[in-house]
């Protein structure tokens, strides 16, 4: 029942008006779709959620119920889902944030809605102990539920979109955690499901919070260069319009602008400025076919007409009509030379292909009764691959998260079986990956392959068009180094499962040998005695000790008897066996030991931590990205209480933000050139007799930047090399790069990532 408006305060009346307006907008949007008109159940879910969240506000100050309504709006308007998903979106936080249970939701709205809500609900971190990441466990639960109902992940993605849109009201550390998690998992998921608009928005929002200066700089440059792109569009399209009109095609021509994040990523990967990104503009032709069954043929007819107007690039033609991308994307792409001498990309799609490109697999349902020529099984194939990964028990959920990530953002190649069947594989797949993609048994027993009738090793990287015949042996044994050869999630999961099984057998054998050895010495051995042996050998778990004994890599002697008995023995130095591939991440990736005298576990994580000249010597500069004062950075509080400083765009930092988000610290630099930090500059240019002298002259003038090493090599008149040196901060580094680029022969002087 609606509350009496006369008893409400002005603030409450204003809130109520906003809530009703948002819900009415949702209903209006829903009624404009092709879904069945189930307004009653949506209204029921709205009132239930509104009552459940009554009196609760978000950090922004608005009533909490506006968040579920916004998520439902995204589900309906931007993803194109129906009443079940809309109800689940309205109710998605009820079980997590209120006293209502799964059973309550199931009784009122049915098991389908309840299962989606349950799948989206976060997990209490206390359930998993100190060594598990609640973030990773939550994602694992999402995947388990998603494999039965894809709507779970769609609602979760919609929830993440709205949270990303409202990040401004959150603390910096929370912003970095959510942005990192979004870039690591949710944007790739959206991409894999074909939700291009949402993927792009998630990337740009995360980018704007992680690197605000770069984001605003690119936005300003995009705005200032817009007239130039408009002019190029106006000169390029009239000839196309004339040709398509003459053919009687129903179409629209759109301009597609590369997203700020994509531009920045290309600038980083190629080490070029904004001005040297030449594919910012693309032309998109979206047509409505006269006959839906002939849309592929019509796409090629349009392409053929374009080739008569502009010259196509000989190597950039992409046919995703005959072989759609794994996320369902279909189109023809090529780059054409304009009459002004500039290459411009043109994309050709039907209206159906355009819907799928923007809304992903959800858009397939819109066309499922219209006999459209597309593969409805791609989503099922991907979900089945997820199910296979989940079927193998993973002792470490963080490993699972990384394994699943291998299935995301993978570009595809097309290869053939010996019988000519076509199969899609991720780019950089090996022969071993292909064997496991056919069947697990084939992968476990393969020892090589014939590619295009030539013998190749398991490490051979597949290329599009390869025909592969797998060679097997019944006696073939899995080896730990196979993990270095496998790149796909399925292959790595199966190999790890076998290695763990073999490891458990060796551990059982080793434990038995250990106890028998001490029995022959008439020395009783206890758990405490075994723990002393573990510490003596520099190991982190009893299982490692048992395995080394079982494999014969650790020979038991009187020394072990003395250690187990508590006698003082010179401590064993670091052993080579510490990092074995079948043990969990905890043994593989020990974080840097914290400096003495400061435990960062006690730092207030809600505040931005200031990195001063006094604090920095107690921190650890991550070697994976070598941050410098002035970089966009974050801090990671290690389990030992140390503080690792990472650059925000570091791949390790991205993983930490998505898996150990509660240990992420927002940081700010306040340094005054007291400490030097090592970095590397990459050089490239035209070779000459005085190149080295010119470079050395520049470096000689840099009194506060000691050089550690210079390496230069020349080939066909082009030199490349690196300079290893120390600087105080990024300002010094930029100055040195500018001075080096001022040398006539030097074309490029950039910091190595």
XYZ file of C-alpha atoms in Angstrom, residues 586 589-595 598-601 636-644:
21
model
C 50.321 -19.147 -1.799
C 53.856 -16.220 -5.209
C 55.197 -15.202 -1.838
C 54.884 -11.423 -1.587
C 57.897 -9.280 -0.805
C 58.927 -9.301 2.852
C 57.997 -6.043 4.508
C 60.663 -3.700 5.720
C 56.223 -0.819 10.062
C 53.149 -3.029 9.744
C 50.838 -1.576 7.114
C 47.958 -3.844 8.167
C 48.757 -3.587 -1.886
C 48.953 -4.653 1.772
C 50.571 -8.091 1.791
C 49.567 -10.861 4.238
C 52.822 -10.152 6.124
C 51.876 -6.498 6.593
C 54.172 -5.060 3.933
C 53.129 -2.490 1.352
C 53.789 -3.121 -2.351
